[in-house]
Short mmCIF file of C-alpha atoms and ligand atoms in Angstrom, two decimals:
data_model
loop_
_atom_site.label_atom_id
_atom_site.label_comp_id
_atom_site.label_asym_id
_atom_site.label_seq_id
_atom_site.Cartn_x
_atom_site.Cartn_y
_atom_site.Cartn_z
CA MET A 1 -128.77 -23.04 43.62
CA ALA A 2 -129.19 -21.38 39.93
CA ARG A 3 -128.80 -17.14 40.98
CA THR A 4 -129.14 -14.36 38.53
CA SER A 5 -126.84 -11.77 38.05
CA PRO A 6 -126.95 -8.92 41.01
CA VAL A 7 -129.57 -6.06 40.26
CA THR A 8 -128.51 -3.00 38.97
CA ASP A 9 -131.67 -1.31 37.85
CA TRP A 10 -134.62 -2.43 40.43
CA ALA A 11 -137.80 -0.36 39.06
CA VAL A 12 -137.14 -2.66 35.08
CA ASP A 13 -134.91 -5.36 36.52
CA PHE A 14 -135.66 -6.59 39.64
CA ASP A 15 -134.88 -9.98 41.26
CA VAL A 16 -137.10 -10.91 44.54
CA LEU A 17 -133.95 -13.38 45.03
CA ASP A 18 -131.44 -11.03 44.96
CA ALA A 19 -129.03 -10.84 48.18
CA GLN A 20 -130.26 -7.18 48.70
CA TYR A 21 -133.99 -8.01 48.48
CA VAL A 22 -133.81 -10.98 50.97
CA ALA A 23 -131.51 -9.31 53.10
CA ASP A 24 -133.26 -5.83 53.04
CA PRO A 25 -136.10 -5.35 50.43
CA PHE A 26 -137.70 -2.24 52.64
CA GLY A 27 -135.34 0.66 51.41
CA ILE A 28 -135.92 -0.95 47.83
CA TRP A 29 -139.63 -0.88 48.40
CA ASP A 30 -139.61 3.05 49.57
CA GLU A 31 -137.56 3.94 46.39
CA LEU A 32 -139.82 2.10 43.75
CA ARG A 33 -142.93 3.36 45.57
CA LYS A 34 -141.12 7.23 44.56
CA ARG A 35 -139.54 6.68 41.73
CA CYS A 36 -141.82 3.51 39.63
CA PRO A 37 -144.14 2.04 41.64
CA ILE A 38 -144.94 -1.36 40.16
CA ALA A 39 -141.62 -2.57 39.05
CA HIS A 40 -141.05 -4.85 36.22
CA THR A 41 -138.49 -7.84 35.35
CA ASP A 42 -137.97 -10.00 32.52
CA ARG A 43 -136.07 -12.43 34.94
CA ARG A 44 -137.80 -16.08 35.15
CA GLY A 45 -140.46 -14.29 32.60
CA SER A 46 -142.42 -10.87 32.60
CA THR A 47 -143.07 -10.08 35.63
CA TRP A 48 -144.67 -6.83 37.79
CA LEU A 49 -144.13 -6.42 41.38
CA PRO A 50 -146.38 -3.45 42.90
CA THR A 51 -145.63 -1.74 45.69
CA ARG A 52 -148.27 0.85 46.78
CA TYR A 53 -151.37 -0.46 49.34
CA GLU A 54 -154.11 0.92 46.95
CA ASP A 55 -152.23 -1.35 44.05
CA VAL A 56 -151.44 -4.33 45.50
CA THR A 57 -155.31 -4.27 47.21
CA THR A 58 -156.84 -3.31 43.83
CA ILE A 59 -155.48 -6.34 42.27
CA ALA A 60 -156.43 -8.98 45.06
CA HIS A 61 -160.03 -7.99 44.03
CA ASP A 62 -159.89 -8.22 40.55
CA VAL A 63 -159.82 -11.59 40.50
CA GLU A 64 -161.70 -11.31 36.71
CA HIS A 65 -157.95 -10.17 35.20
CA PHE A 66 -155.58 -11.47 38.03
CA SER A 67 -155.62 -15.68 38.13
CA SER A 68 -154.55 -17.45 40.94
CA LEU A 69 -153.89 -20.43 38.68
CA GLU A 70 -150.56 -20.04 39.27
CA VAL A 71 -149.12 -18.52 42.39
CA ALA A 72 -145.64 -19.18 42.94
CA VAL A 73 -143.45 -16.22 42.80
CA ILE A 74 -140.92 -18.00 41.17
CA PRO A 75 -141.88 -20.19 37.99
CA PHE A 76 -141.40 -23.75 37.96
CA ASP A 77 -138.76 -24.44 35.40
CA GLY A 78 -138.00 -28.14 35.38
CA GLU A 79 -140.67 -30.51 33.27
CA GLU A 80 -143.76 -30.77 34.01
CA PRO A 81 -144.96 -33.89 34.49
CA GLU A 82 -147.77 -35.34 31.52
CA ASP A 83 -150.37 -36.62 33.98
CA PRO A 84 -149.97 -34.38 37.23
CA VAL A 85 -151.39 -35.87 40.47
CA LEU A 86 -152.55 -32.35 41.32
CA PRO A 87 -154.52 -31.15 38.10
CA TYR A 88 -156.06 -28.49 40.43
CA GLY A 89 -152.77 -27.25 42.08
CA LEU A 90 -153.54 -26.66 45.63
CA PRO A 91 -156.99 -24.82 46.44
CA PRO A 92 -158.38 -22.83 47.12
CA ILE A 93 -154.84 -21.31 46.85
CA SER A 94 -154.58 -21.96 42.78
CA ALA A 95 -158.33 -21.69 42.72
CA ASP A 96 -160.68 -19.04 40.45
CA PRO A 97 -164.28 -19.41 41.39
CA PRO A 98 -166.28 -22.01 41.51
CA LEU A 99 -163.53 -24.32 42.68
CA HIS A 100 -162.18 -22.01 44.88
CA THR A 101 -165.56 -20.85 47.37
CA TRP A 102 -166.46 -24.36 48.03
CA THR A 103 -163.09 -25.81 48.97
CA ARG A 104 -162.52 -22.86 51.24
CA ARG A 105 -165.60 -23.21 52.59
CA LEU A 106 -164.31 -26.85 53.50
CA LEU A 107 -161.67 -25.48 55.28
CA LEU A 108 -162.72 -22.63 56.88
CA PRO A 109 -164.77 -24.32 60.00
CA TRP A 110 -161.16 -26.14 61.23
CA PHE A 111 -159.87 -22.57 61.59
CA SER A 112 -162.48 -20.77 63.12
CA HIS A 113 -162.21 -18.80 66.18
CA GLN A 114 -163.41 -21.85 68.23
CA ARG A 115 -160.98 -24.91 66.68
CA VAL A 116 -158.13 -22.54 67.28
CA ASN A 117 -158.64 -21.71 71.41
CA GLY A 118 -158.80 -25.24 71.60
CA TYR A 119 -155.21 -25.59 69.48
CA GLU A 120 -153.79 -23.29 72.44
CA ALA A 121 -152.75 -25.58 75.53
CA LEU A 122 -150.94 -27.61 72.79
CA THR A 123 -149.51 -24.96 71.71
CA ARG A 124 -148.08 -23.49 74.97
CA SER A 125 -146.89 -26.80 76.39
CA LEU A 126 -144.90 -26.98 72.93
CA CYS A 127 -143.39 -23.55 73.58
CA THR A 128 -142.47 -24.51 77.39
CA SER A 129 -140.55 -27.40 76.58
CA LEU A 130 -138.99 -26.16 73.52
CA ILE A 131 -137.69 -23.55 75.95
CA ASP A 132 -136.81 -25.72 78.19
CA GLY A 133 -134.30 -27.59 75.86
CA PHE A 134 -131.90 -24.11 75.71
CA VAL A 135 -132.77 -22.00 78.47
CA ALA A 136 -130.06 -23.03 80.74
CA SER A 137 -127.78 -22.61 78.05
CA GLY A 138 -127.94 -19.10 78.11
CA HIS A 139 -127.75 -19.32 74.24
CA ALA A 140 -130.17 -20.25 71.37
CA ASP A 141 -131.25 -20.15 67.17
CA ALA A 142 -134.37 -18.39 67.94
CA ALA A 143 -134.96 -19.39 64.49
CA ALA A 144 -134.05 -22.89 64.45
CA ASP A 145 -134.50 -24.37 68.11
CA TYR A 146 -137.57 -22.21 68.69
CA ALA A 147 -140.13 -20.78 65.81
CA GLN A 148 -139.67 -23.49 63.34
CA GLN A 149 -140.55 -26.06 65.59
CA ILE A 150 -144.48 -24.76 66.84
CA PRO A 151 -146.27 -24.30 63.74
CA VAL A 152 -145.16 -27.89 61.69
CA ARG A 153 -146.37 -29.85 64.69
CA VAL A 154 -149.58 -27.39 65.43
CA ILE A 155 -150.38 -28.57 61.86
CA ALA A 156 -149.32 -32.03 62.25
CA HIS A 157 -152.17 -32.04 65.34
CA ILE A 158 -154.81 -30.94 63.05
CA LEU A 159 -153.95 -32.83 60.03
CA GLY A 160 -154.23 -36.06 62.44
CA VAL A 161 -150.52 -37.03 61.07
CA SER A 162 -147.35 -38.12 63.35
CA ASP A 163 -145.41 -35.01 64.83
CA SER A 164 -142.32 -37.34 64.43
CA HIS A 165 -142.79 -37.10 61.07
CA ALA A 166 -141.82 -32.86 62.01
CA ASP A 167 -138.51 -32.03 60.18
CA MET A 168 -139.25 -34.52 57.46
CA PHE A 169 -142.12 -32.06 56.94
CA THR A 170 -140.38 -28.90 57.36
CA GLY A 171 -137.56 -29.87 54.89
CA TRP A 172 -139.93 -30.36 51.98
CA VAL A 173 -141.94 -27.45 52.38
CA ARG A 174 -138.26 -25.40 52.61
CA ASP A 175 -137.92 -27.46 49.24
CA VAL A 176 -141.22 -26.10 47.64
CA LEU A 177 -141.07 -22.59 48.80
CA GLU A 178 -137.75 -21.66 49.98
CA PHE A 179 -135.51 -23.25 47.48
CA ALA A 180 -138.02 -22.91 44.78
CA ASP A 181 -135.29 -21.84 42.55
CA ASP A 182 -132.96 -25.26 41.95
CA PRO A 183 -135.93 -27.61 40.33
CA GLU A 184 -134.31 -30.97 41.96
CA ARG A 185 -134.91 -29.80 45.33
CA ARG A 186 -138.30 -28.52 44.74
CA ILE A 187 -139.19 -31.43 42.83
CA HIS A 188 -138.11 -33.19 45.95
CA GLY A 189 -140.27 -31.61 48.26
CA VAL A 190 -143.48 -32.14 46.12
CA GLU A 191 -142.79 -35.75 45.93
CA GLY A 192 -141.83 -36.05 49.40
CA LEU A 193 -145.57 -34.51 50.54
CA LEU A 194 -147.52 -36.15 48.14
CA ASN A 195 -146.35 -39.94 48.58
CA TYR A 196 -146.76 -38.91 52.30
CA PHE A 197 -150.42 -38.17 51.84
CA LEU A 198 -151.08 -40.42 49.20
CA GLU A 199 -149.87 -43.32 51.93
CA GLU A 200 -152.11 -41.46 54.49
CA ILE A 201 -154.98 -41.22 52.59
CA GLU A 202 -155.06 -44.75 52.19
CA VAL A 203 -154.95 -45.37 55.82
CA ARG A 204 -158.33 -42.86 56.30
CA ARG A 205 -160.01 -44.44 53.78
CA GLN A 206 -160.68 -47.87 55.32
CA HIS A 207 -160.26 -45.77 59.13
CA PRO A 208 -161.13 -42.44 58.86
CA GLY A 209 -160.56 -40.40 62.19
CA ASP A 210 -161.56 -37.07 63.35
CA ASP A 211 -159.01 -35.06 61.16
CA LEU A 212 -159.04 -32.65 59.00
CA LEU A 213 -157.55 -35.15 56.16
CA SER A 214 -160.55 -37.57 56.77
CA MET A 215 -163.04 -34.68 56.66
CA LEU A 216 -161.48 -33.79 53.64
CA LEU A 217 -161.46 -37.44 52.07
CA HIS A 218 -165.08 -38.39 53.11
CA ALA A 219 -166.79 -34.56 52.40
CA GLU A 220 -169.65 -34.68 49.73
CA VAL A 221 -170.14 -31.18 47.63
CA ASP A 222 -173.70 -31.17 46.04
CA GLY A 223 -174.36 -34.80 46.92
CA ALA A 224 -170.58 -35.43 44.83
CA PRO A 225 -167.74 -37.07 46.93
CA VAL A 226 -165.15 -34.44 46.71
CA GLU A 227 -162.20 -36.16 43.97
CA GLN A 228 -159.06 -37.37 45.76
CA SER A 229 -156.67 -35.01 43.51
CA VAL A 230 -159.02 -32.31 45.19
CA ALA A 231 -158.50 -33.21 49.19
CA LEU A 232 -154.83 -34.23 48.48
CA GLY A 233 -154.16 -30.63 47.28
CA ALA A 234 -156.05 -28.91 49.98
CA ALA A 235 -154.13 -31.08 52.71
CA ALA A 236 -151.03 -30.40 51.05
CA LEU A 237 -151.82 -26.92 50.97
CA VAL A 238 -152.74 -26.65 54.65
CA LEU A 239 -149.34 -28.10 55.80
CA ILE A 240 -147.35 -25.49 53.15
CA ALA A 241 -149.38 -23.01 53.67
CA GLY A 242 -149.21 -23.18 57.72
CA VAL A 243 -145.49 -24.09 58.01
CA ASP A 244 -143.02 -21.44 56.59
CA THR A 245 -145.36 -18.32 57.38
CA THR A 246 -145.82 -18.53 60.99
CA TRP A 247 -142.50 -19.74 61.48
CA SER A 248 -141.27 -16.69 59.89
CA ALA A 249 -143.58 -14.16 61.85
CA ILE A 250 -142.20 -15.61 64.96
CA GLY A 251 -138.69 -15.63 64.21
CA SER A 252 -139.31 -11.80 62.22
CA SER A 253 -140.70 -10.86 65.30
CA LEU A 254 -138.01 -11.99 68.12
CA TRP A 255 -135.59 -10.50 65.45
CA HIS A 256 -137.26 -7.33 66.45
CA LEU A 257 -137.70 -8.15 69.75
CA ALA A 258 -133.73 -8.87 70.04
CA THR A 259 -132.65 -5.84 68.36
CA HIS A 260 -135.16 -3.23 69.74
CA PRO A 261 -134.83 -3.42 73.47
CA ASP A 262 -137.38 -0.83 74.32
CA ASP A 263 -140.06 -2.62 72.47
CA ARG A 264 -139.00 -5.85 74.51
CA LYS A 265 -139.11 -3.73 78.02
CA ARG A 266 -142.31 -2.48 76.70
CA LEU A 267 -144.21 -6.02 75.99
CA VAL A 268 -142.82 -7.60 79.46
CA ALA A 269 -143.64 -4.86 80.87
CA GLU A 270 -147.12 -4.21 79.39
CA PRO A 271 -148.53 -8.02 78.51
CA GLU A 272 -152.14 -6.29 77.81
CA VAL A 273 -150.35 -4.43 74.56
CA MET A 274 -149.30 -8.17 72.88
CA SER A 275 -152.32 -8.56 71.01
CA PHE A 276 -152.22 -5.18 69.22
CA ALA A 277 -148.44 -5.72 68.84
CA ILE A 278 -148.90 -9.42 66.99
CA GLU A 279 -150.37 -7.25 64.45
CA ASP A 280 -147.80 -4.47 63.90
CA LEU A 281 -145.40 -7.12 63.77
CA LEU A 282 -147.08 -8.59 61.35
CA ARG A 283 -147.43 -5.33 59.40
CA ALA A 284 -143.88 -4.46 60.01
CA TYR A 285 -142.34 -7.78 58.80
CA SER A 286 -145.19 -9.70 56.49
CA PRO A 287 -143.63 -12.75 55.48
CA VAL A 288 -145.78 -13.99 52.35
CA THR A 289 -145.76 -12.27 48.75
CA MET A 290 -147.94 -14.39 46.39
CA ALA A 291 -148.53 -14.59 42.22
CA ARG A 292 -151.06 -13.65 40.30
CA ILE A 293 -151.24 -14.39 36.88
CA VAL A 294 -152.68 -11.55 34.15
CA THR A 295 -155.39 -13.33 32.25
CA LYS A 296 -156.25 -10.75 29.16
CA ASP A 297 -154.46 -7.65 28.40
CA ILE A 298 -154.93 -4.87 30.85
CA GLU A 299 -153.41 -1.26 31.32
CA PHE A 300 -153.02 -0.89 35.11
CA ALA A 301 -151.72 2.19 36.64
CA HIS A 302 -150.05 3.33 33.44
CA CYS A 303 -148.72 -0.24 33.14
CA PRO A 304 -148.83 -2.48 30.27
CA MET A 305 -149.60 -5.95 31.62
CA ARG A 306 -150.32 -8.45 29.49
CA ALA A 307 -152.30 -12.04 29.03
CA GLY A 308 -149.51 -14.52 30.95
CA ASP A 309 -147.79 -12.06 32.76
CA ARG A 310 -146.64 -12.78 36.29
CA VAL A 311 -147.92 -10.45 38.71
CA LEU A 312 -146.27 -10.55 42.66
CA MET A 313 -148.83 -9.81 45.12
CA ASN A 314 -146.40 -7.62 47.61
CA PHE A 315 -148.53 -7.49 50.31
CA PRO A 316 -144.93 -6.98 53.00
CA ALA A 317 -144.38 -3.65 50.42
CA ALA A 318 -148.08 -3.02 50.75
CA ASN A 319 -148.08 -2.78 54.67
CA ARG A 320 -144.86 -0.18 54.81
CA ASP A 321 -146.65 2.59 52.71
CA PRO A 322 -146.50 5.71 53.88
CA GLU A 323 -149.56 6.23 52.39
CA ALA A 324 -151.82 3.91 54.23
CA PHE A 325 -149.79 3.83 57.35
CA VAL A 326 -148.51 6.63 60.31
CA ASP A 327 -144.73 5.60 60.49
CA ALA A 328 -144.88 3.03 58.07
CA ASP A 329 -141.54 2.06 58.43
CA LYS A 330 -141.61 1.39 62.79
CA VAL A 331 -143.19 -0.88 64.88
CA VAL A 332 -145.99 0.86 66.95
CA LEU A 333 -146.53 -1.97 69.70
CA ASP A 334 -149.92 -0.28 70.23
CA ARG A 335 -150.64 0.70 66.93
CA ALA A 336 -155.17 1.38 66.70
CA VAL A 337 -155.54 1.50 63.36
CA ASN A 338 -154.25 -1.26 61.58
CA ARG A 339 -155.52 -2.07 58.21
CA HIS A 340 -152.69 -4.37 57.19
CA VAL A 341 -152.41 -7.00 53.99
CA ALA A 342 -150.15 -9.51 55.91
CA PHE A 343 -153.01 -12.53 55.37
CA GLY A 344 -154.00 -11.12 51.69
CA SER A 345 -157.09 -9.26 50.63
CA GLY A 346 -159.70 -10.29 48.78
CA ILE A 347 -161.20 -13.87 48.07
CA HIS A 348 -157.85 -15.28 49.06
CA ARG A 349 -157.19 -13.75 52.31
CA CYS A 350 -155.83 -16.56 54.80
CA ALA A 351 -158.19 -19.04 55.45
CA GLY A 352 -155.74 -19.60 58.66
CA SER A 353 -155.10 -16.26 60.12
CA ASN A 354 -156.90 -17.00 63.83
CA LEU A 355 -154.63 -20.13 64.05
CA ALA A 356 -151.53 -17.48 62.68
CA ARG A 357 -152.19 -14.89 64.98
CA MET A 358 -152.80 -17.81 68.26
CA GLU A 359 -149.16 -19.02 67.17
CA LEU A 360 -147.37 -15.95 67.37
CA ARG A 361 -149.12 -14.45 70.43
CA VAL A 362 -148.48 -17.63 72.40
CA ALA A 363 -145.04 -18.21 71.30
CA LEU A 364 -143.82 -14.26 72.10
CA GLU A 365 -145.74 -14.78 75.49
CA GLU A 366 -144.18 -17.92 76.28
CA TRP A 367 -140.75 -16.66 75.43
CA LEU A 368 -140.46 -12.85 77.03
CA ARG A 369 -141.96 -15.00 80.02
CA ARG A 370 -139.41 -16.79 80.73
CA ILE A 371 -136.30 -15.54 78.44
CA PRO A 372 -137.35 -11.56 78.92
CA ASP A 373 -134.01 -10.16 77.84
CA PHE A 374 -131.79 -11.32 75.31
CA ARG A 375 -130.53 -10.27 72.07
CA LEU A 376 -128.24 -10.96 69.22
CA GLU A 377 -125.38 -13.08 69.47
CA GLU A 378 -122.44 -11.07 68.37
CA GLY A 379 -119.83 -12.44 65.81
CA ARG A 380 -122.69 -14.72 64.60
CA GLU A 381 -124.89 -13.95 61.66
CA VAL A 382 -128.18 -13.41 61.00
CA THR A 383 -129.76 -15.31 57.44
CA TRP A 384 -132.95 -14.69 56.19
CA ALA A 385 -135.04 -16.48 53.54
CA GLY A 386 -136.86 -14.94 50.77
CA GLY A 387 -138.95 -15.35 47.44
CA GLN A 388 -142.34 -16.44 48.42
CA VAL A 389 -141.65 -16.56 52.76
CA ARG A 390 -138.96 -13.88 54.20
CA GLY A 391 -138.43 -14.88 57.56
CA PRO A 392 -135.09 -15.59 59.44
CA ARG A 393 -133.66 -19.51 59.23
CA CYS A 394 -130.67 -18.80 61.51
CA LEU A 395 -131.18 -16.09 64.48
CA PRO A 396 -128.38 -16.73 66.98
CA VAL A 397 -129.54 -15.09 70.15
CA VAL A 398 -128.11 -15.10 74.07
CA PHE A 399 -129.95 -14.48 77.68
CA SER A 400 -128.97 -14.55 81.25
C1 HEM B 501 -148.16 -15.74 59.85
C2 HEM B 501 -148.69 -16.46 58.94
C3 HEM B 501 -149.30 -16.66 58.09
C4 HEM B 501 -149.28 -15.62 57.04
C5 HEM B 501 -148.64 -14.00 56.77
C6 HEM B 501 -150.12 -16.34 56.05
C7 HEM B 501 -150.58 -14.88 54.46
C8 HEM B 501 -151.44 -15.56 53.87
C9 HEM B 501 -151.62 -14.73 52.69
C10 HEM B 501 -150.85 -13.09 52.01
C11 HEM B 501 -152.60 -15.80 51.85
C12 HEM B 501 -153.14 -15.42 50.56
C13 HEM B 501 -153.02 -15.49 49.25
C14 HEM B 501 -152.76 -15.19 48.02
O1 HEM B 501 -153.61 -13.69 48.00
O2 HEM B 501 -153.11 -15.54 46.99
C15 HEM B 501 -153.02 -16.96 52.77
C16 HEM B 501 -153.72 -17.58 52.34
C17 HEM B 501 -154.10 -18.92 52.91
N1 HEM B 501 -153.36 -18.68 54.09
FE1 HEM B 501 -152.19 -18.07 55.05
N2 HEM B 501 -150.22 -17.39 56.25
C18 HEM B 501 -150.16 -17.40 57.75
C19 HEM B 501 -150.33 -19.03 58.25
C20 HEM B 501 -151.42 -19.53 57.71
C21 HEM B 501 -151.52 -20.70 58.14
C22 HEM B 501 -151.35 -21.09 59.92
C23 HEM B 501 -152.95 -21.47 57.75
C24 HEM B 501 -153.53 -22.59 58.34
C25 HEM B 501 -153.09 -23.92 57.94
C26 HEM B 501 -152.61 -20.78 56.47
C27 HEM B 501 -153.63 -21.44 55.09
C28 HEM B 501 -153.87 -20.89 54.43
C29 HEM B 501 -155.01 -20.97 53.43
C30 HEM B 501 -155.52 -22.34 53.21
C31 HEM B 501 -154.89 -19.73 52.17
C32 HEM B 501 -155.48 -19.76 50.98
C33 HEM B 501 -156.78 -19.18 51.42
C34 HEM B 501 -157.79 -19.15 50.36
O3 HEM B 501 -157.43 -18.79 48.81
O4 HEM B 501 -158.80 -18.92 49.56
N3 HEM B 501 -151.92 -19.90 56.63
N4 HEM B 501 -151.91 -16.42 53.94
#
């Protein structure tokens, strides 16, 4: 995989793919907030990295200067196709208004509280059967055997595609997000996803079902049918946005509980704390960083940003800002006031947050019910993915 040289000065030459940043970015953000709250790099093009809550949320609300037309944290350095299959990318996430407004409106009802309640039983039985598969052995990879397996199957159900392809979907989504600095893998992931959805679209044109993909294909907006490329992009987005993100949040939460026995014991003893706990776990281990493109030159917080520069929406660092949160570096299971931005802020705020919260809560409830006492396996390494989505990819744990 293409890697740049190790970072020596985080303020002027940062790299979010640097091994230190992927493994443990928290100290780097703390140092930057004090010394240079908006860092810069010229690696992979001129890019800014805000680390303070106030800056990140201000940028998220300024859609005039900060566009979502390119949200990839790692820009694509392969050849762009001349006639792209997705001229609008993955709306609504890669769109500015007005396209953003109506494509978001199409998706939102699918992730309402009421709909999400309807997916809870499926999620719970999925978690139970995954645990059945390894509980007797006394050890598991909590990331690969558990966290990774849950969201992809729930999303497949919502999209109306077969969950027997779960591993294939996961592979494509990892190619697109986790291995985004490898042009071959990135193209492989994009092509795999698009070709798969194009075939599924053909089936639904003839035989519409009651799934999200069918709805997108047969929806009308202002009396006109939705263009196929928009439906395709939105469907691919739901899969891409709903898999790595939630799997990373479940994995990081299990990592926290494996390494903080007091928190683990408290959650087992006081299950009513769970709904607060998942919020603080989401805050402290926020998985998602997005990008924006500067539309016109602007001096932002003394930084001379130029049109075309990239800004990384560092929601994870904003959530660790001591100016915004008391004991920002600690998980406080029953934190009462928690205006975290793990799901973003402003018009692009996560459309699937109800679903993500339900999956995280159910995954932790079922795990703790069956495996209340667990810890990291000695001598085995925990590995993390970074870049656009941060979370553990190998998390060996033991239990009795
Ligand atoms: C813990 C899990 C998740 C986290 C941390 C997360 C985080 C985020 C963030 C930070 C954004 C804002 C992007 C931006 O500002 O550019 C976003 C947008 C979005 N997310 Fe999530 N997400 C999660 C799970 C999901 C799930 C399960 C779905 C459902 C399929 C989903 C669907 C979306 C969509 C469609 C958008 C685009 C919204 C828009 O542009 O208006 N996400 N997510």
